């Protein structure tokens, strides 16, 4: 089992390159099912969620070619629409995009329920209702398989009861080749929704209004292949910006879209950091100790829920009392008990956490409960006095490419360790 070992207290300094957006790429890879010739996608991060999605596409008959470090060519011409079993879908949440893409291409789909980070109940009722509104009959079969069946998706007006990134993306995938027009009201506006719309339009689709809360999709008969480069990862960038500020460092985060980072940049400024925006990079410089702030996570363009744990780590040692409200998920504060092990003083009441800033955190053995909580533990270890060991780091590898090597490049005293029953061995980067 691998863990990450950090000797904290070192301010991060230098430059770091941000990779492609995990939550955009997983949608784009699913969208290749809708075309019958080759899609070439660049700026793909080398993370385990992407590897699993490519494996699933290959298992379903796609021709998948990795070209260099961050480019993939996919041809789904010879593609079977068999059942996508639980042993494949359970590894991550985005496997449910296969429902929308398979239904959009074949008029039917059978995909087992997704996995993904445990934040309490994560219903998919909005996805199901969207498919039904597009004419699908929906059955729940054994082994957690969801089956969609119809002649062909038919355009319709769909009002989402909840602003859902996944449901918005899944309905766009299902509607892109539907007969007629589909309008999604109360749609999610995240950058990865816009990236999917741009990708589909480069394949010959007609998706308008992405990035607003009303998206109109004129169904088209066929889609063709394309060449495309996905957007940078807003959350990876935000994680490194937060780590820079939390360690009192000075870091230039390269290859970002500053507009996507606004809510995060503004909160770092409110906490006392200096944030300078350039065309495709952002400089973060921070004093030794930051100030308190109040945050409520909201759908884009609000403060992203995927940045909540990272700020939990940062605020646990900021001056004063901070308040973190989780506006999206039922239970996304589990990681707080790991910060308390490091000396943080935190009270959680439902979806609100109150953090009394302590002068410094103390190194400890901690666990990554999920992807972003794992990133928060790494940030806490970088901030802390002494040594921190983070276990269950497979969660972190789901969404961060080479996080240890990138942090080493910023001067952090951090390394991976393989732990065996009888001892430990260091692993490069
Ligand atoms: C996506 O999850 C992301 N995952 C999550 O990122 C992210 O936290 C989330 O959007 C919010 O931004 C991927 O893109 C693969 P939602 P998703 O549907 O689509 C409720 C990460 O770390 N809801 O926008 O599952 C839901 O319970 C991951 O990269 C329903 O009630 O999130 C939640 O309270 C973690 N019914 C809210 O909506 C539904 O049918 C928002 O969820 C769907 C969702």
CSV table of C-alpha atoms and ligand atoms in Angstrom, one decimal:
chain,number,residue,atom,x,y,z
A,1,UNK,CA,0.0,0.0,0.0
A,2,UNK,CA,1.4,3.4,-0.9
A,3,UNK,CA,1.4,6.5,1.3
A,4,UNK,CA,2.7,10.1,1.0
A,5,UNK,CA,5.1,11.3,3.6
A,6,UNK,CA,5.6,15.1,4.1
A,7,UNK,CA,8.0,17.1,6.3
A,8,UNK,CA,6.0,20.3,6.5
A,9,UNK,CA,6.7,23.9,7.2
A,10,UNK,CA,8.4,24.6,3.8
A,11,UNK,CA,6.9,27.6,1.9
A,12,UNK,CA,6.2,26.5,-1.7
A,13,UNK,CA,8.2,28.5,-4.3
A,14,UNK,CA,8.4,28.2,-8.1
A,15,UNK,CA,6.2,27.4,-11.1
A,16,UNK,CA,3.8,24.5,-11.7
A,17,UNK,CA,2.1,23.4,-15.0
A,18,UNK,CA,-1.6,22.5,-14.7
A,19,UNK,CA,-3.0,19.6,-16.7
A,20,UNK,CA,-6.3,19.0,-18.5
A,21,UNK,CA,-9.6,19.1,-16.6
A,22,UNK,CA,-10.6,15.6,-15.2
A,23,UNK,CA,-14.3,16.5,-15.1
A,24,UNK,CA,-14.3,17.8,-18.6
A,25,UNK,CA,-12.2,14.9,-20.1
A,26,UNK,CA,-14.5,12.2,-18.7
A,27,UNK,CA,-17.5,13.8,-20.4
A,28,UNK,CA,-15.6,14.3,-23.7
A,29,UNK,CA,-14.4,10.7,-23.7
A,30,UNK,CA,-18.0,9.5,-23.3
A,31,UNK,CA,-19.1,11.9,-26.1
A,32,UNK,CA,-16.8,10.1,-28.6
A,33,UNK,CA,-19.4,7.3,-28.6
A,34,UNK,CA,-21.7,9.6,-30.6
A,35,UNK,CA,-19.4,9.9,-33.6
A,36,UNK,CA,-18.5,7.1,-36.0
A,37,UNK,CA,-15.0,8.2,-36.8
A,38,UNK,CA,-11.8,9.3,-35.1
A,39,UNK,CA,-11.7,12.0,-32.3
A,40,UNK,CA,-8.3,13.2,-31.3
A,41,UNK,CA,-8.3,14.9,-27.8
A,42,UNK,CA,-5.2,16.7,-26.4
A,43,UNK,CA,-4.4,17.9,-22.9
A,44,UNK,CA,-5.7,14.7,-21.3
A,45,UNK,CA,-4.4,14.3,-17.7
A,46,UNK,CA,-2.7,11.0,-16.9
A,47,UNK,CA,-4.9,10.0,-13.9
A,48,UNK,CA,-6.6,6.8,-13.0
A,49,UNK,CA,-10.2,7.9,-13.7
A,50,UNK,CA,-9.1,8.6,-17.3
A,51,UNK,CA,-7.3,5.3,-17.6
A,52,UNK,CA,-10.5,3.5,-16.4
A,53,UNK,CA,-12.7,5.4,-18.9
A,54,UNK,CA,-10.4,4.5,-21.8
A,55,UNK,CA,-10.4,0.9,-20.6
A,56,UNK,CA,-14.2,0.8,-20.6
A,57,UNK,CA,-14.4,2.3,-24.1
A,58,UNK,CA,-11.9,-0.2,-25.4
A,59,UNK,CA,-13.9,-3.0,-23.7
A,60,UNK,CA,-17.0,-1.8,-25.6
A,61,UNK,CA,-15.1,-2.0,-28.9
A,62,UNK,CA,-13.5,1.4,-29.4
A,63,UNK,CA,-10.2,1.7,-31.0
A,64,UNK,CA,-8.2,3.7,-28.4
A,65,UNK,CA,-4.7,5.0,-29.1
A,66,UNK,CA,-2.5,7.0,-26.7
A,67,UNK,CA,-0.3,9.4,-28.7
A,68,UNK,CA,2.4,10.9,-26.4
A,69,UNK,CA,1.8,12.0,-22.9
A,70,UNK,CA,-1.5,13.8,-23.1
A,71,UNK,CA,-3.2,13.0,-26.4
A,72,UNK,CA,-5.6,10.2,-27.2
A,73,UNK,CA,-7.3,9.1,-30.5
A,74,UNK,CA,-10.6,7.3,-30.2
A,75,UNK,CA,-12.7,5.6,-32.9
A,76,UNK,CA,-16.0,4.1,-31.8
A,77,UNK,CA,-17.2,3.0,-35.3
A,78,UNK,CA,-17.2,-0.6,-34.3
A,79,UNK,CA,-18.8,-0.2,-30.9
A,80,UNK,CA,-21.1,-2.6,-29.2
A,81,UNK,CA,-23.8,-1.4,-26.8
A,82,UNK,CA,-23.5,-4.2,-24.4
A,83,UNK,CA,-24.0,-4.0,-20.6
A,84,UNK,CA,-21.4,-1.9,-18.8
A,85,UNK,CA,-21.0,-3.9,-15.6
A,86,UNK,CA,-20.6,-2.8,-12.1
A,87,UNK,CA,-17.0,-4.0,-11.8
A,88,UNK,CA,-16.2,-1.3,-14.4
A,89,UNK,CA,-18.6,1.5,-13.4
A,90,UNK,CA,-18.0,1.3,-9.6
A,91,UNK,CA,-14.6,3.0,-9.7
A,92,UNK,CA,-15.9,6.5,-10.4
A,93,UNK,CA,-18.9,8.7,-10.8
A,94,UNK,CA,-18.5,9.7,-14.4
A,95,UNK,CA,-19.2,6.2,-15.6
A,96,UNK,CA,-22.9,7.3,-15.7
A,97,UNK,CA,-22.1,9.5,-18.7
A,98,UNK,CA,-22.1,6.2,-20.7
A,99,UNK,CA,-25.8,6.1,-20.2
A,100,UNK,CA,-26.4,9.4,-22.0
A,101,UNK,CA,-23.9,8.6,-24.7
A,102,UNK,CA,-25.0,5.1,-25.5
A,103,UNK,CA,-28.7,6.1,-25.4
A,104,UNK,CA,-27.9,9.1,-27.6
A,105,UNK,CA,-26.2,6.8,-30.2
A,106,UNK,CA,-28.2,3.6,-30.1
A,107,UNK,CA,-31.5,4.5,-28.5
A,108,UNK,CA,-30.9,2.1,-25.7
A,109,UNK,CA,-28.3,1.6,-22.9
A,110,UNK,CA,-27.6,-0.7,-20.0
A,111,UNK,CA,-25.0,0.7,-17.5
A,112,UNK,CA,-24.5,-0.3,-13.9
A,113,UNK,CA,-24.8,2.4,-11.2
A,114,UNK,CA,-21.7,4.6,-10.8
A,115,UNK,CA,-19.3,4.8,-7.9
A,116,UNK,CA,-17.5,7.9,-6.8
A,117,UNK,CA,-16.6,9.9,-3.7
A,118,UNK,CA,-18.8,9.3,-0.6
A,119,UNK,CA,-20.5,12.6,0.3
A,120,UNK,CA,-23.7,11.1,1.6
A,121,UNK,CA,-26.6,10.3,-0.7
A,122,UNK,CA,-25.8,11.1,-4.4
A,123,UNK,CA,-29.1,10.5,-6.2
A,124,UNK,CA,-29.4,10.3,-10.0
A,125,UNK,CA,-33.1,11.1,-10.2
A,126,UNK,CA,-32.5,14.2,-12.4
A,127,UNK,CA,-30.6,12.1,-14.9
A,128,UNK,CA,-33.4,9.5,-15.0
A,129,UNK,CA,-36.1,12.1,-15.3
A,130,UNK,CA,-34.1,13.7,-18.2
A,131,UNK,CA,-33.9,10.4,-20.1
A,132,UNK,CA,-37.6,9.8,-19.5
A,133,UNK,CA,-38.4,13.2,-20.9
A,134,UNK,CA,-36.3,12.3,-24.0
A,135,UNK,CA,-38.6,9.3,-24.5
A,136,UNK,CA,-36.7,6.5,-22.7
A,137,UNK,CA,-38.4,3.8,-20.7
A,138,UNK,CA,-36.2,3.2,-17.7
A,139,UNK,CA,-35.8,-0.1,-15.9
A,140,UNK,CA,-33.7,-1.0,-12.8
A,141,UNK,CA,-32.3,-4.5,-13.4
A,142,UNK,CA,-30.3,-6.8,-11.2
A,143,UNK,CA,-26.6,-6.0,-10.4
A,144,UNK,CA,-27.5,-2.3,-10.2
A,145,UNK,CA,-27.9,-2.0,-14.0
A,146,UNK,CA,-30.0,0.9,-15.3
A,147,UNK,CA,-31.6,0.1,-18.6
A,148,UNK,CA,-32.9,2.8,-21.1
A,149,UNK,CA,-35.0,1.8,-24.1
A,150,UNK,CA,-36.7,3.9,-26.8
A,151,UNK,CA,-37.0,4.1,-30.6
A,152,UNK,CA,-34.8,7.2,-30.6
A,153,UNK,CA,-34.4,10.0,-28.2
A,154,UNK,CA,-36.9,12.8,-28.8
A,155,UNK,CA,-36.2,16.4,-28.0
A,156,UNK,CA,-38.1,18.0,-25.1
A,157,UNK,CA,-38.2,20.8,-22.5
A,158,UNK,CA,-36.4,19.6,-19.3
A,159,UNK,CA,-36.4,21.7,-16.1
A,160,UNK,CA,-33.8,20.4,-13.6
A,161,UNK,CA,-35.1,20.5,-10.0
A,162,UNK,CA,-31.5,20.7,-8.8
A,163,UNK,CA,-28.6,22.3,-10.5
A,164,UNK,CA,-26.7,19.1,-11.4
A,165,UNK,CA,-23.4,19.0,-13.4
A,166,UNK,CA,-23.9,15.3,-14.1
A,167,UNK,CA,-27.5,15.5,-15.2
A,168,UNK,CA,-26.8,18.5,-17.4
A,169,UNK,CA,-24.0,16.7,-19.1
A,170,UNK,CA,-25.9,13.4,-19.4
A,171,UNK,CA,-28.9,15.1,-21.0
A,172,UNK,CA,-26.7,17.0,-23.5
A,173,UNK,CA,-25.1,13.6,-24.5
A,174,UNK,CA,-28.5,11.9,-24.9
A,175,UNK,CA,-30.0,14.9,-26.8
A,176,UNK,CA,-27.1,15.7,-29.3
A,177,UNK,CA,-28.5,13.3,-31.9
A,178,UNK,CA,-32.1,13.2,-30.8
A,179,UNK,CA,-35.0,14.0,-33.1
A,180,UNK,CA,-36.0,17.7,-32.5
A,181,UNK,CA,-34.9,20.3,-30.0
A,182,UNK,CA,-34.1,19.8,-26.3
A,183,UNK,CA,-34.1,22.7,-23.9
A,184,UNK,CA,-32.5,22.3,-20.5
A,185,UNK,CA,-33.6,24.9,-17.9
A,186,UNK,CA,-31.8,25.4,-14.6
A,187,UNK,CA,-28.7,23.8,-16.2
A,188,UNK,CA,-25.3,23.7,-14.6
A,189,UNK,CA,-22.8,26.4,-15.8
A,190,UNK,CA,-19.5,24.8,-14.9
A,191,UNK,CA,-16.5,25.2,-17.3
A,192,UNK,CA,-16.7,21.5,-18.1
A,193,UNK,CA,-20.3,21.8,-19.3
A,194,UNK,CA,-19.1,24.5,-21.7
A,195,UNK,CA,-16.1,22.4,-22.8
A,196,UNK,CA,-18.4,19.4,-23.6
A,197,UNK,CA,-20.7,21.7,-25.7
A,198,UNK,CA,-17.7,23.1,-27.6
A,199,UNK,CA,-16.4,19.6,-28.2
A,200,UNK,CA,-19.8,18.3,-29.5
A,201,UNK,CA,-20.1,21.4,-31.7
A,202,UNK,CA,-16.7,20.6,-33.2
A,203,UNK,CA,-18.2,17.2,-34.1
A,204,UNK,CA,-21.1,18.8,-35.9
A,205,UNK,CA,-23.6,19.1,-33.0
A,206,UNK,CA,-25.7,22.2,-32.4
A,207,UNK,CA,-25.5,23.0,-28.6
A,208,UNK,CA,-26.2,26.6,-27.6
A,209,UNK,CA,-26.2,28.5,-24.4
A,210,UNK,CA,-23.7,26.3,-22.4
A,211,UNK,CA,-22.4,28.3,-19.5
A,212,UNK,CA,-25.9,29.8,-18.9
A,213,UNK,CA,-28.8,28.2,-17.1
A,214,UNK,CA,-30.7,27.6,-20.4
A,215,UNK,CA,-29.1,25.2,-22.9
A,216,UNK,CA,-30.7,24.5,-26.3
A,217,UNK,CA,-29.7,21.4,-28.3
A,218,UNK,CA,-30.9,21.0,-31.9
A,219,UNK,CA,-30.5,17.2,-32.5
A,220,UNK,CA,-28.5,16.2,-35.6
A,221,UNK,CA,-28.5,12.9,-37.5
A,222,UNK,CA,-24.8,12.2,-37.5
A,223,UNK,CA,-21.7,13.5,-35.7
A,224,UNK,CA,-18.1,13.3,-37.2
A,225,UNK,CA,-14.7,13.1,-35.6
A,226,UNK,CA,-12.7,16.1,-34.6
A,227,UNK,CA,-9.5,17.4,-33.1
A,228,UNK,CA,-9.8,19.1,-29.7
A,229,UNK,CA,-7.9,20.2,-26.6
A,230,UNK,CA,-9.7,20.2,-23.3
A,231,UNK,CA,-9.6,23.1,-20.8
A,232,UNK,CA,-7.2,23.2,-17.9
A,233,UNK,CA,-8.3,21.7,-14.6
A,234,UNK,CA,-9.9,24.5,-12.5
A,235,UNK,CA,-9.7,22.3,-9.3
A,236,UNK,CA,-6.1,21.1,-9.8
A,237,UNK,CA,-5.1,24.8,-10.3
A,238,UNK,CA,-7.1,25.9,-7.3
A,239,UNK,CA,-5.5,23.1,-5.2
A,240,UNK,CA,-1.9,24.4,-6.0
A,241,UNK,CA,-2.9,28.0,-5.5
A,242,UNK,CA,-4.3,27.0,-2.1
A,243,UNK,CA,-1.2,25.0,-1.2
A,244,UNK,CA,1.0,28.0,-2.1
A,245,UNK,CA,-1.1,30.4,0.1
A,246,UNK,CA,-1.4,27.9,3.0
A,247,UNK,CA,2.4,27.5,3.2
A,248,UNK,CA,3.2,31.2,2.9
A,249,UNK,CA,4.8,30.6,-0.4
A,250,UNK,CA,5.1,32.2,-3.8
A,251,UNK,CA,4.0,30.1,-6.8
A,252,UNK,CA,3.2,30.8,-10.5
A,253,UNK,CA,0.4,28.4,-11.6
A,254,UNK,CA,0.8,28.0,-15.4
A,255,UNK,CA,-1.6,26.9,-18.1
A,256,UNK,CA,-4.9,28.1,-16.5
A,257,UNK,CA,-7.9,30.2,-17.6
A,258,UNK,CA,-8.0,32.9,-14.9
A,259,UNK,CA,-11.7,33.5,-15.5
A,260,UNK,CA,-12.4,30.0,-14.3
A,261,UNK,CA,-10.5,30.7,-11.1
A,262,UNK,CA,-12.2,33.9,-10.0
A,263,UNK,CA,-14.1,32.6,-7.0
A,264,UNK,CA,-11.0,30.9,-5.7
A,265,UNK,CA,-8.7,33.8,-6.4
A,266,UNK,CA,-11.1,36.2,-4.6
A,267,UNK,CA,-11.2,34.0,-1.5
A,268,UNK,CA,-7.4,33.8,-1.3
A,269,UNK,CA,-7.3,37.6,-1.6
A,270,UNK,CA,-9.9,37.9,1.2
A,271,UNK,CA,-7.6,35.6,3.3
A,272,UNK,CA,-4.7,38.0,2.8
A,273,UNK,CA,-2.8,36.4,-0.1
A,274,UNK,CA,-1.7,38.4,-3.2
A,275,UNK,CA,-3.1,37.0,-6.4
A,276,UNK,CA,-1.9,38.4,-9.8
A,277,UNK,CA,-3.6,37.2,-13.0
A,278,UNK,CA,-1.8,37.0,-16.4
A,279,UNK,CA,-3.1,35.7,-19.7
A,280,UNK,CA,-2.8,32.0,-18.9
A,281,UNK,CA,-1.2,31.9,-15.5
A,282,UNK,CA,-1.8,33.2,-11.9
A,283,UNK,CA,0.8,34.2,-9.3
A,284,UNK,CA,-0.1,33.5,-5.7
A,285,UNK,CA,2.1,35.0,-2.9
A,286,UNK,CA,1.1,34.8,0.8
A,287,UNK,CA,2.3,36.0,4.2
A,288,UNK,CA,3.3,33.5,6.9
A,289,UNK,CA,-0.2,33.6,8.4
A,290,UNK,CA,-3.5,34.1,6.6
A,291,UNK,CA,-6.7,35.7,7.8
A,292,UNK,CA,-10.1,34.0,8.5
A,293,UNK,CA,-12.9,34.1,6.0
A,294,UNK,CA,-16.5,32.8,5.4
A,295,UNK,CA,-17.2,30.5,2.4
A,296,UNK,CA,-20.4,28.9,1.1
A,297,UNK,CA,-20.0,26.4,-1.7
A,298,UNK,CA,-22.4,27.0,-4.7
A,299,UNK,CA,-22.8,25.9,-8.3
A,300,UNK,CA,-20.5,27.8,-10.8
A,301,UNK,CA,-19.7,30.6,-10.8
A,302,UNK,CA,-20.0,30.3,-7.0
A,303,UNK,CA,-17.2,28.9,-4.9
A,304,UNK,CA,-16.7,25.2,-6.0
A,305,UNK,CA,-17.5,22.4,-3.6
A,306,UNK,CA,-14.5,20.6,-4.9
A,307,UNK,CA,-12.3,23.3,-3.4
A,308,UNK,CA,-14.0,23.1,0.1
A,309,UNK,CA,-11.7,20.5,1.7
A,310,UNK,CA,-8.5,22.3,0.5
A,311,UNK,CA,-9.8,25.6,2.1
A,312,UNK,CA,-10.7,23.6,5.2
A,313,UNK,CA,-7.0,22.8,5.6
A,314,UNK,CA,-5.9,26.3,4.9
A,315,UNK,CA,-8.4,28.0,7.3
A,316,UNK,CA,-7.6,25.6,10.1
A,317,UNK,CA,-4.4,27.6,10.8
A,318,UNK,CA,-5.6,31.1,9.7
A,319,UNK,CA,-6.0,33.9,12.2
A,320,UNK,CA,-9.5,34.0,13.6
A,321,UNK,CA,-12.7,32.1,13.3
A,322,UNK,CA,-13.7,30.9,9.8
A,323,UNK,CA,-17.0,29.4,8.7
A,324,UNK,CA,-17.3,26.9,5.9
A,325,UNK,CA,-20.9,26.1,4.6
A,326,UNK,CA,-21.3,23.2,2.2
A,327,UNK,CA,-24.1,24.2,-0.2
A,328,UNK,CA,-23.9,21.2,-2.6
A,329,UNK,CA,-23.5,17.8,-0.8
A,330,UNK,CA,-25.0,16.3,2.3
A,331,UNK,CA,-21.9,15.2,4.0
A,332,UNK,CA,-18.6,16.6,2.7
A,333,UNK,CA,-16.9,17.3,6.1
A,334,UNK,CA,-15.7,13.8,7.0
A,335,UNK,CA,-12.1,14.8,6.4
A,336,UNK,CA,-12.4,17.4,9.3
A,337,UNK,CA,-11.7,14.6,11.8
A,338,UNK,CA,-8.3,14.1,10.2
A,339,UNK,CA,-7.5,17.8,10.5
A,340,UNK,CA,-8.4,17.6,14.2
A,341,UNK,CA,-5.8,14.8,14.5
A,342,UNK,CA,-3.3,17.4,13.4
A,343,UNK,CA,-4.4,19.9,16.1
A,344,UNK,CA,-7.2,21.8,14.2
A,345,UNK,CA,-10.1,23.1,16.3
A,346,UNK,CA,-13.2,22.6,14.3
A,347,UNK,CA,-16.9,22.1,15.1
A,348,UNK,CA,-19.2,20.7,12.5
A,349,UNK,CA,-23.0,21.1,12.7
A,350,UNK,CA,-24.7,19.5,9.6
A,351,UNK,CA,-23.5,21.5,6.6
A,352,UNK,CA,-21.7,24.2,8.5
A,353,UNK,CA,-18.1,23.9,9.9
A,354,UNK,CA,-16.7,26.5,12.3
A,355,UNK,CA,-12.8,26.6,12.4
A,356,UNK,CA,-11.0,28.3,15.2
A,357,UNK,CA,-7.6,29.0,13.6
A,358,UNK,CA,-4.7,27.5,15.5
A,359,UNK,CA,-1.1,28.9,15.2
A,360,UNK,CA,0.1,25.8,13.4
A,361,UNK,CA,-0.9,22.2,12.6
A,362,UNK,CA,1.1,19.3,13.9
A,363,UNK,CA,2.2,16.4,11.6
A,364,UNK,CA,0.3,13.1,12.1
A,365,UNK,CA,-0.8,9.8,10.4
A,366,UNK,CA,-4.0,10.7,8.4
A,367,UNK,CA,-6.2,9.1,5.8
A,368,UNK,CA,-7.5,10.4,2.4
A,369,UNK,CA,-11.2,9.7,2.6
A,370,UNK,CA,-11.8,10.8,-1.0
A,371,UNK,CA,-10.1,12.7,-3.9
A,372,UNK,CA,-10.3,16.3,-2.7
A,373,UNK,CA,-10.1,15.4,1.0
A,374,UNK,CA,-6.9,13.6,0.1
A,375,UNK,CA,-5.6,16.8,-1.5
A,376,UNK,CA,-6.6,18.7,1.7
A,377,UNK,CA,-4.5,16.2,3.8
A,378,UNK,CA,-1.5,16.9,1.6
A,379,UNK,CA,-2.0,20.6,2.0
A,380,UNK,CA,-2.3,20.2,5.8
A,381,UNK,CA,0.9,18.1,5.8
A,382,UNK,CA,2.7,20.8,3.8
A,383,UNK,CA,1.6,23.4,6.4
A,384,UNK,CA,2.2,21.4,9.5
A,385,UNK,CA,5.2,21.3,11.8
A,386,UNK,CA,6.7,17.8,11.7
A,387,UNK,CA,6.0,14.7,9.6
A,388,UNK,CA,2.6,13.8,8.1
A,389,UNK,CA,1.8,10.4,6.5
A,390,UNK,CA,-1.2,10.3,4.2
A,391,UNK,CA,-2.7,6.9,3.6
A,392,UNK,CA,-5.2,5.7,1.0
A,393,UNK,CA,-3.6,7.9,-1.6
A,394,UNK,CA,-5.2,6.0,-4.5
A,395,UNK,CA,-8.0,8.5,-4.1
A,396,UNK,CA,-5.6,11.3,-4.8
A,397,UNK,CA,-4.2,9.6,-7.9
A,398,UNK,CA,-7.8,9.5,-9.3
A,399,UNK,CA,-7.6,13.2,-10.0
A,400,UNK,CA,-4.1,14.6,-9.6
A,401,UNK,CA,-1.4,13.7,-12.1
A,402,UNK,CA,2.1,13.5,-10.5
A,403,UNK,CA,1.1,15.6,-7.5
A,404,UNK,CA,4.2,14.5,-5.5
A,405,UNK,CA,6.6,15.3,-8.3
A,406,UNK,CA,4.9,18.7,-8.9
A,407,UNK,CA,5.1,19.6,-5.2
A,408,UNK,CA,8.8,18.4,-5.1
A,409,UNK,CA,9.3,20.9,-8.0
A,410,UNK,CA,8.0,23.6,-5.7
A,411,UNK,CA,10.5,22.8,-2.9
A,412,UNK,CA,8.2,20.6,-0.8
A,413,UNK,CA,9.8,17.9,1.3
A,414,UNK,CA,7.4,15.2,0.1
A,415,UNK,CA,7.7,11.6,-1.2
A,416,UNK,CA,5.8,8.4,-1.8
A,417,UNK,CA,6.5,5.4,0.3
A,418,UNK,CA,5.5,1.8,-0.4
A,419,UNK,CA,4.5,0.2,2.8
A,420,UNK,CA,4.9,-3.6,3.2
A,421,UNK,CA,4.0,-5.8,6.2
A,422,UNK,CA,7.7,-5.8,7.1
A,423,UNK,CA,8.7,-2.2,6.4
A,424,UNK,CA,8.8,0.6,3.9
A,425,UNK,CA,10.5,1.6,0.7
A,426,UNK,CA,10.7,5.0,-0.9
A,427,UNK,CA,9.3,5.4,-4.5
A,428,UNK,CA,10.5,8.1,-6.9
A,429,UNK,CA,8.1,11.1,-7.5
B,1,LIG,C1,-19.8,16.5,-10.4
B,1,LIG,O1,-20.4,15.5,-9.7
B,1,LIG,C2,-18.3,16.3,-10.2
B,1,LIG,N1,-17.9,15.0,-10.7
B,1,LIG,C3,-17.9,16.4,-8.7
B,1,LIG,O2,-16.5,16.4,-8.7
B,1,LIG,C4,-18.4,17.8,-8.2
B,1,LIG,O3,-18.2,17.8,-6.8
B,1,LIG,C5,-19.9,18.0,-8.6
B,1,LIG,O4,-20.2,17.8,-10.0
B,1,LIG,C6,-20.4,19.4,-8.2
B,1,LIG,O5,-19.7,20.4,-8.9
B,1,LIG,C7,-17.7,14.8,-12.0
B,1,LIG,O6,-17.8,15.8,-12.8
B,1,LIG,C8,-17.2,13.5,-12.5
B,1,LIG,P1,-24.0,17.2,-9.2
B,1,LIG,P2,-22.0,15.2,-9.9
B,1,LIG,O7,-24.9,16.3,-10.0
B,1,LIG,O8,-22.3,15.4,-11.3
B,1,LIG,C9,-27.7,16.5,-6.3
B,1,LIG,C10,-14.4,15.7,-8.0
B,1,LIG,O9,-13.8,15.8,-6.9
B,1,LIG,N2,-28.2,15.7,-7.3
B,1,LIG,O10,-23.7,18.5,-9.7
B,1,LIG,O11,-22.3,13.9,-9.2
B,1,LIG,C11,-26.4,16.0,-5.7
B,1,LIG,O12,-26.7,15.0,-4.6
B,1,LIG,C12,-15.9,15.3,-8.0
B,1,LIG,O13,-13.9,15.8,-9.1
B,1,LIG,C13,-29.6,15.2,-7.2
B,1,LIG,O14,-30.2,15.5,-6.2
B,1,LIG,O15,-22.6,16.4,-9.0
B,1,LIG,C14,-25.7,17.2,-5.1
B,1,LIG,O16,-26.3,17.5,-3.9
B,1,LIG,C15,-16.4,15.1,-6.6
B,1,LIG,N3,-30.1,14.4,-8.2
B,1,LIG,C16,-26.1,18.2,-6.2
B,1,LIG,O17,-27.2,17.7,-6.9
B,1,LIG,C17,-29.4,14.1,-9.3
B,1,LIG,O18,-29.9,13.4,-10.2
B,1,LIG,C18,-25.0,18.5,-7.2
B,1,LIG,O19,-24.6,17.3,-7.7
B,1,LIG,C19,-28.0,14.6,-9.4
B,1,LIG,C20,-27.5,15.4,-8.4
